[in-house]
Amino acid sequence: MADDRPVPLDEYPVHQVPLSMKHVATGDRNAYDRCIFHVFDHTGRALLILGLGVYPNLGVTDAYATLRTGDTLYAVRACDALGEDRTRLAVGPLRIEVVRPLQRLRLVCTDDHLAYDLTWTAAFPALWEPHHLQRRGDRLTLEGRRFVQAGRAEGVIRAAGTEFAVSAEDWTGTRDRSWGVRPLPGEDGGRLAADHPTEGFHWIWCPVRFADRFLMVVVQEDADGYRSLNDATLVRPGHRDRQLGWPQAEIGYRSGTRHPERAVVRLGDARTPQDLEVEILASSPLAVGAGYPPAEDWQHGTWRGAGWVDRRTYDMSAPHPLAAYGVTDHSARFRMDGRTGYGIFEHGSFGRHDPSGFTDFTSTAP
């Protein structure tokens, strides 16, 4: 018989449904609740990506961190059984401490392979992204809500005898928090998956911190260019958030690949057009080390046993085969309206994408 006693969060008036905070409102195995942080310098020397996830209907919690520096990617991943104290955000050597909600967090990894101790401080209020829905045939396969935020990071990162001093002046930190339902490994998609194969997927997710403003751009398109997610919002303290219309990206890919080397995202409207110029600094494929599909060695929500910790070092001097079929996070320098900012240009384009001229999963830039 399941242990259904109250948990500590039940003391607080935060309930949304008549259930203990131990439970989520859906019985879908793919329910999730997780976060991701990006911490990177402004020259492209280092890109740290870390996250922590909870999968309540699988009874699993896990966390990861990857550091891209030069042609090497260091990774630490950890998995454990999900406990009752949901305020304790720690798995193995990785933990996240909420010092002041939505304002200050501490990010820690105490592993000898990759270690860091960072204070992340918000520079702007958190911004909601549009409600994200995705279906395969008649089945709802993804329903998520996410907020995104840009800030500054301070502290230290260590790997393989190299230490990076992280300063608020020369480094940027972005983050997002999302929860809902999204596909997790280990599920048979059944007839609907067979009858509705994925022909193509095109994604841009782009949080940018300027000195006095924050810009968020997100785009998701199907193979024929149909847009299922679309938003461009400019946040300026003291002003109402400004919507910047229908983003149109012109991406320059490295020949023979779908790896972006530069991009321009056209924003605004016909009367006040604005160009967001993107200069790639460092790149980290999320399928390599970070546990995002189609990773082969570990994926989020996968039970590896209590207290599991795994360490990897990847040689990134040659293109990694999984990078072509997953999303890659690029730290980047951005320019718009005479201002220079820093953020993440997250991009994935695989399969057919008519607007880009890609015809199938093998198609690349000329």
Short mmCIF file of N, CA, C and O in Angstrom, two decimals, residues 40-119:
data_model
loop_
_atom_site.label_atom_id
_atom_site.label_comp_id
_atom_site.label_asym_id
_atom_site.label_seq_id
_atom_site.Cartn_x
_atom_site.Cartn_y
_atom_site.Cartn_z
N PHE A 40 27.67 31.65 -18.85
CA PHE A 40 28.69 31.69 -19.90
C PHE A 40 29.40 33.04 -19.90
O PHE A 40 28.84 34.06 -19.51
N ASP A 41 30.66 33.01 -20.34
CA ASP A 41 31.41 34.26 -20.42
C ASP A 41 31.16 34.93 -21.76
O ASP A 41 30.57 34.33 -22.67
N HIS A 42 31.61 36.15 -21.89
CA HIS A 42 31.29 36.97 -23.06
C HIS A 42 32.30 36.84 -24.19
O HIS A 42 32.23 37.59 -25.17
N THR A 43 33.25 35.90 -24.05
CA THR A 43 34.24 35.70 -25.10
C THR A 43 34.15 34.32 -25.74
O THR A 43 34.82 34.06 -26.74
N GLY A 44 33.34 33.43 -25.18
CA GLY A 44 33.20 32.08 -25.74
C GLY A 44 34.15 31.07 -25.15
O GLY A 44 34.25 29.95 -25.68
N ARG A 45 34.82 31.38 -24.06
CA ARG A 45 35.75 30.42 -23.43
C ARG A 45 35.01 29.30 -22.73
O ARG A 45 35.49 28.16 -22.69
N ALA A 46 33.84 29.60 -22.14
CA ALA A 46 33.17 28.59 -21.30
C ALA A 46 31.66 28.74 -21.40
O ALA A 46 31.13 29.86 -21.40
N LEU A 47 30.99 27.60 -21.46
CA LEU A 47 29.53 27.55 -21.45
C LEU A 47 29.10 26.43 -20.51
O LEU A 47 29.32 25.24 -20.81
N LEU A 48 28.53 26.82 -19.38
CA LEU A 48 28.04 25.87 -18.38
C LEU A 48 26.53 25.76 -18.51
O LEU A 48 25.83 26.77 -18.51
N ILE A 49 26.03 24.52 -18.63
CA ILE A 49 24.60 24.26 -18.67
C ILE A 49 24.28 23.26 -17.55
O ILE A 49 24.98 22.25 -17.40
N LEU A 50 23.27 23.56 -16.78
CA LEU A 50 22.92 22.67 -15.68
C LEU A 50 21.42 22.65 -15.49
O LEU A 50 20.72 23.60 -15.86
N GLY A 51 20.91 21.57 -14.93
CA GLY A 51 19.48 21.46 -14.71
C GLY A 51 19.15 20.41 -13.68
O GLY A 51 19.99 19.59 -13.31
N LEU A 52 17.90 20.46 -13.24
CA LEU A 52 17.38 19.49 -12.27
C LEU A 52 15.93 19.23 -12.60
O LEU A 52 15.18 20.16 -12.91
N GLY A 53 15.52 17.96 -12.56
CA GLY A 53 14.16 17.60 -12.92
C GLY A 53 13.53 16.65 -11.93
O GLY A 53 14.21 15.86 -11.26
N VAL A 54 12.20 16.73 -11.85
CA VAL A 54 11.39 15.85 -11.01
C VAL A 54 10.34 15.20 -11.90
O VAL A 54 9.69 15.88 -12.71
N TYR A 55 10.17 13.88 -11.76
CA TYR A 55 9.22 13.12 -12.57
C TYR A 55 8.33 12.35 -11.60
O TYR A 55 8.58 11.18 -11.28
N PRO A 56 7.27 13.01 -11.08
CA PRO A 56 6.53 12.48 -9.94
C PRO A 56 5.85 11.15 -10.19
O PRO A 56 5.72 10.34 -9.27
N ASN A 57 5.39 10.89 -11.40
CA ASN A 57 4.70 9.63 -11.67
C ASN A 57 5.65 8.50 -12.04
O ASN A 57 5.21 7.36 -12.27
N LEU A 58 6.94 8.81 -12.10
CA LEU A 58 7.96 7.80 -12.27
C LEU A 58 8.76 7.59 -10.99
O LEU A 58 9.55 6.65 -10.89
N GLY A 59 8.58 8.50 -10.02
CA GLY A 59 9.30 8.39 -8.76
C GLY A 59 10.78 8.67 -8.89
O GLY A 59 11.59 8.16 -8.11
N VAL A 60 11.13 9.52 -9.86
CA VAL A 60 12.54 9.76 -10.17
C VAL A 60 12.85 11.25 -10.08
O VAL A 60 12.02 12.10 -10.44
N THR A 61 14.04 11.59 -9.61
CA THR A 61 14.58 12.93 -9.73
C THR A 61 15.98 12.81 -10.28
O THR A 61 16.70 11.84 -9.99
N ASP A 62 16.40 13.77 -11.12
CA ASP A 62 17.76 13.73 -11.65
C ASP A 62 18.27 15.13 -11.90
O ASP A 62 17.52 16.11 -11.87
N ALA A 63 19.57 15.22 -12.12
CA ALA A 63 20.22 16.50 -12.35
C ALA A 63 21.45 16.27 -13.21
O ALA A 63 21.97 15.15 -13.31
N TYR A 64 21.93 17.35 -13.81
CA TYR A 64 23.09 17.25 -14.70
C TYR A 64 23.80 18.59 -14.77
O TYR A 64 23.23 19.64 -14.45
N ALA A 65 25.04 18.55 -15.20
CA ALA A 65 25.79 19.76 -15.53
C ALA A 65 26.78 19.42 -16.62
O ALA A 65 27.40 18.34 -16.60
N THR A 66 26.91 20.31 -17.61
CA THR A 66 27.94 20.16 -18.64
C THR A 66 28.70 21.47 -18.76
O THR A 66 28.13 22.55 -18.61
N LEU A 67 29.99 21.36 -19.04
CA LEU A 67 30.83 22.53 -19.28
C LEU A 67 31.55 22.34 -20.60
O LEU A 67 32.33 21.41 -20.77
N ARG A 68 31.28 23.25 -21.53
CA ARG A 68 32.02 23.26 -22.81
C ARG A 68 33.11 24.32 -22.71
O ARG A 68 32.85 25.50 -22.49
N THR A 69 34.34 23.86 -22.87
CA THR A 69 35.47 24.79 -22.92
C THR A 69 36.44 24.27 -23.98
O THR A 69 36.89 23.13 -23.91
N GLY A 70 36.70 25.08 -24.98
CA GLY A 70 37.50 24.63 -26.11
C GLY A 70 36.81 23.48 -26.80
O GLY A 70 35.61 23.52 -27.08
N ASP A 71 37.56 22.41 -27.07
CA ASP A 71 37.02 21.24 -27.75
C ASP A 71 36.63 20.12 -26.79
O ASP A 71 36.48 18.96 -27.19
N THR A 72 36.48 20.46 -25.51
CA THR A 72 36.15 19.44 -24.52
C THR A 72 34.85 19.78 -23.82
O THR A 72 34.58 20.94 -23.51
N LEU A 73 34.05 18.75 -23.59
CA LEU A 73 32.81 18.89 -22.84
C LEU A 73 32.87 17.96 -21.63
O LEU A 73 33.03 16.75 -21.77
N TYR A 74 32.76 18.55 -20.44
CA TYR A 74 32.74 17.79 -19.19
C TYR A 74 31.29 17.65 -18.74
O TYR A 74 30.52 18.62 -18.81
N ALA A 75 30.92 16.48 -18.24
CA ALA A 75 29.54 16.25 -17.82
C ALA A 75 29.50 15.45 -16.53
O ALA A 75 30.28 14.51 -16.33
N VAL A 76 28.56 15.85 -15.66
CA VAL A 76 28.23 15.09 -14.45
C VAL A 76 26.72 14.92 -14.45
O VAL A 76 25.98 15.90 -14.63
N ARG A 77 26.25 13.68 -14.24
CA ARG A 77 24.81 13.40 -14.19
C ARG A 77 24.51 12.58 -12.95
O ARG A 77 25.34 11.75 -12.53
N ALA A 78 23.34 12.77 -12.36
CA ALA A 78 22.98 12.05 -11.15
C ALA A 78 21.50 11.73 -11.15
O ALA A 78 20.69 12.47 -11.72
N CYS A 79 21.14 10.61 -10.52
CA CYS A 79 19.76 10.15 -10.45
C CYS A 79 19.51 9.59 -9.06
O CYS A 79 20.40 9.03 -8.43
N ASP A 80 18.26 9.74 -8.58
CA ASP A 80 17.90 9.18 -7.29
C ASP A 80 16.39 9.00 -7.22
O ASP A 80 15.65 9.49 -8.09
N ALA A 81 15.95 8.31 -6.16
CA ALA A 81 14.52 8.17 -5.93
C ALA A 81 13.96 9.51 -5.45
O ALA A 81 14.59 10.21 -4.65
N LEU A 82 12.78 9.85 -5.92
CA LEU A 82 12.14 11.11 -5.53
C LEU A 82 11.62 11.00 -4.11
O LEU A 82 10.86 10.08 -3.78
N GLY A 83 12.03 11.93 -3.26
CA GLY A 83 11.58 11.93 -1.88
C GLY A 83 10.39 12.84 -1.66
O GLY A 83 9.80 13.39 -2.60
N GLU A 84 10.02 13.04 -0.39
CA GLU A 84 8.84 13.83 -0.06
C GLU A 84 9.12 15.32 0.05
O GLU A 84 8.21 16.13 -0.09
N ASP A 85 10.36 15.71 0.33
CA ASP A 85 10.68 17.12 0.53
C ASP A 85 10.99 17.76 -0.81
O ASP A 85 12.12 17.73 -1.28
N ARG A 86 10.00 18.36 -1.42
CA ARG A 86 10.19 18.95 -2.74
C ARG A 86 10.93 20.28 -2.68
O ARG A 86 11.23 20.88 -3.72
N THR A 87 11.18 20.81 -1.48
CA THR A 87 11.97 22.03 -1.36
C THR A 87 13.46 21.74 -1.38
O THR A 87 14.27 22.67 -1.47
N ARG A 88 13.82 20.49 -1.28
CA ARG A 88 15.24 20.11 -1.32
C ARG A 88 15.61 19.77 -2.76
O ARG A 88 15.28 18.70 -3.28
N LEU A 89 16.28 20.68 -3.42
CA LEU A 89 16.63 20.53 -4.83
C LEU A 89 18.07 20.04 -4.92
O LEU A 89 19.00 20.81 -5.18
N ALA A 90 18.26 18.75 -4.69
CA ALA A 90 19.60 18.18 -4.68
C ALA A 90 19.54 16.74 -5.15
O ALA A 90 18.66 15.97 -4.73
N VAL A 91 20.47 16.39 -6.02
CA VAL A 91 20.63 15.01 -6.49
C VAL A 91 22.13 14.75 -6.57
O VAL A 91 22.84 15.41 -7.33
N GLY A 92 22.61 13.80 -5.78
CA GLY A 92 24.04 13.52 -5.77
C GLY A 92 24.84 14.76 -5.43
O GLY A 92 24.52 15.48 -4.48
N PRO A 93 25.87 15.08 -6.23
CA PRO A 93 26.71 16.25 -5.93
C PRO A 93 26.13 17.57 -6.43
O PRO A 93 26.75 18.62 -6.22
N LEU A 94 24.97 17.53 -7.09
CA LEU A 94 24.39 18.73 -7.69
C LEU A 94 23.23 19.24 -6.85
O LEU A 94 22.36 18.46 -6.43
N ARG A 95 23.19 20.54 -6.63
CA ARG A 95 22.06 21.11 -5.90
C ARG A 95 21.80 22.56 -6.32
O ARG A 95 22.69 23.24 -6.83
N ILE A 96 20.56 22.96 -6.10
CA ILE A 96 20.11 24.32 -6.36
C ILE A 96 19.45 24.83 -5.10
O ILE A 96 18.54 24.19 -4.56
N GLU A 97 19.90 25.97 -4.60
CA GLU A 97 19.33 26.57 -3.39
C GLU A 97 18.57 27.83 -3.78
O GLU A 97 19.13 28.72 -4.41
N VAL A 98 17.31 27.89 -3.41
CA VAL A 98 16.49 29.08 -3.68
C VAL A 98 16.69 30.04 -2.50
O VAL A 98 16.11 29.87 -1.44
N VAL A 99 17.51 31.04 -2.70
CA VAL A 99 17.81 32.01 -1.64
C VAL A 99 16.67 33.02 -1.51
O VAL A 99 16.15 33.23 -0.41
N ARG A 100 16.27 33.61 -2.64
CA ARG A 100 15.12 34.50 -2.71
C ARG A 100 14.38 34.15 -3.99
O ARG A 100 14.92 34.35 -5.08
N PRO A 101 13.17 33.61 -3.89
CA PRO A 101 12.47 33.16 -5.10
C PRO A 101 12.40 34.24 -6.17
O PRO A 101 12.09 35.41 -5.89
N LEU A 102 12.72 33.84 -7.40
CA LEU A 102 12.68 34.70 -8.59
C LEU A 102 13.72 35.82 -8.56
O LEU A 102 13.75 36.66 -9.45
N GLN A 103 14.60 35.81 -7.56
CA GLN A 103 15.61 36.86 -7.48
C GLN A 103 17.04 36.34 -7.32
O GLN A 103 17.94 36.84 -7.97
N ARG A 104 17.23 35.36 -6.45
CA ARG A 104 18.60 34.89 -6.21
C ARG A 104 18.60 33.39 -5.92
O ARG A 104 17.80 32.90 -5.11
N LEU A 105 19.51 32.67 -6.60
CA LEU A 105 19.66 31.24 -6.40
C LEU A 105 21.15 30.90 -6.32
O LEU A 105 21.99 31.60 -6.89
N ARG A 106 21.44 29.83 -5.61
CA ARG A 106 22.81 29.34 -5.53
C ARG A 106 22.88 28.01 -6.26
O ARG A 106 22.05 27.11 -6.04
N LEU A 107 23.88 27.86 -7.11
CA LEU A 107 24.07 26.68 -7.94
C LEU A 107 25.38 26.03 -7.52
O LEU A 107 26.44 26.66 -7.55
N VAL A 108 25.31 24.74 -7.15
CA VAL A 108 26.48 24.07 -6.58
C VAL A 108 26.65 22.68 -7.19
O VAL A 108 25.67 21.94 -7.35
N CYS A 109 27.89 22.33 -7.50
CA CYS A 109 28.27 20.96 -7.81
C CYS A 109 29.60 20.70 -7.12
O CYS A 109 30.57 21.46 -7.30
N THR A 110 29.65 19.64 -6.33
CA THR A 110 30.84 19.36 -5.53
C THR A 110 31.64 18.18 -6.06
O THR A 110 32.48 17.63 -5.34
N ASP A 111 31.42 17.79 -7.30
CA ASP A 111 32.11 16.64 -7.87
C ASP A 111 33.53 17.03 -8.30
O ASP A 111 33.77 18.15 -8.77
N ASP A 112 34.47 16.09 -8.19
CA ASP A 112 35.84 16.38 -8.59
C ASP A 112 35.99 16.52 -10.10
O ASP A 112 36.91 17.19 -10.58
N HIS A 113 35.10 15.90 -10.86
CA HIS A 113 35.17 15.97 -12.32
C HIS A 113 34.80 17.35 -12.85
O HIS A 113 35.45 17.88 -13.75
N LEU A 114 33.75 17.92 -12.29
CA LEU A 114 33.27 19.25 -12.64
C LEU A 114 32.65 19.85 -11.39
O LEU A 114 31.74 19.26 -10.80
N ALA A 115 33.15 21.00 -10.98
CA ALA A 115 32.67 21.62 -9.75
C ALA A 115 32.38 23.10 -9.99
O ALA A 115 33.02 23.74 -10.83
N TYR A 116 31.40 23.61 -9.27
CA TYR A 116 31.11 25.04 -9.33
C TYR A 116 30.35 25.45 -8.08
O TYR A 116 29.70 24.63 -7.41
N ASP A 117 30.47 26.71 -7.76
CA ASP A 117 29.69 27.33 -6.69
C ASP A 117 29.38 28.74 -7.18
O ASP A 117 30.26 29.61 -7.23
N LEU A 118 28.12 28.96 -7.57
CA LEU A 118 27.72 30.19 -8.24
C LEU A 118 26.50 30.80 -7.57
O LEU A 118 25.59 30.08 -7.14
N THR A 119 26.48 32.10 -7.53
CA THR A 119 25.28 32.84 -7.12
C THR A 119 24.68 33.46 -8.37
O THR A 119 25.34 34.24 -9.06
#
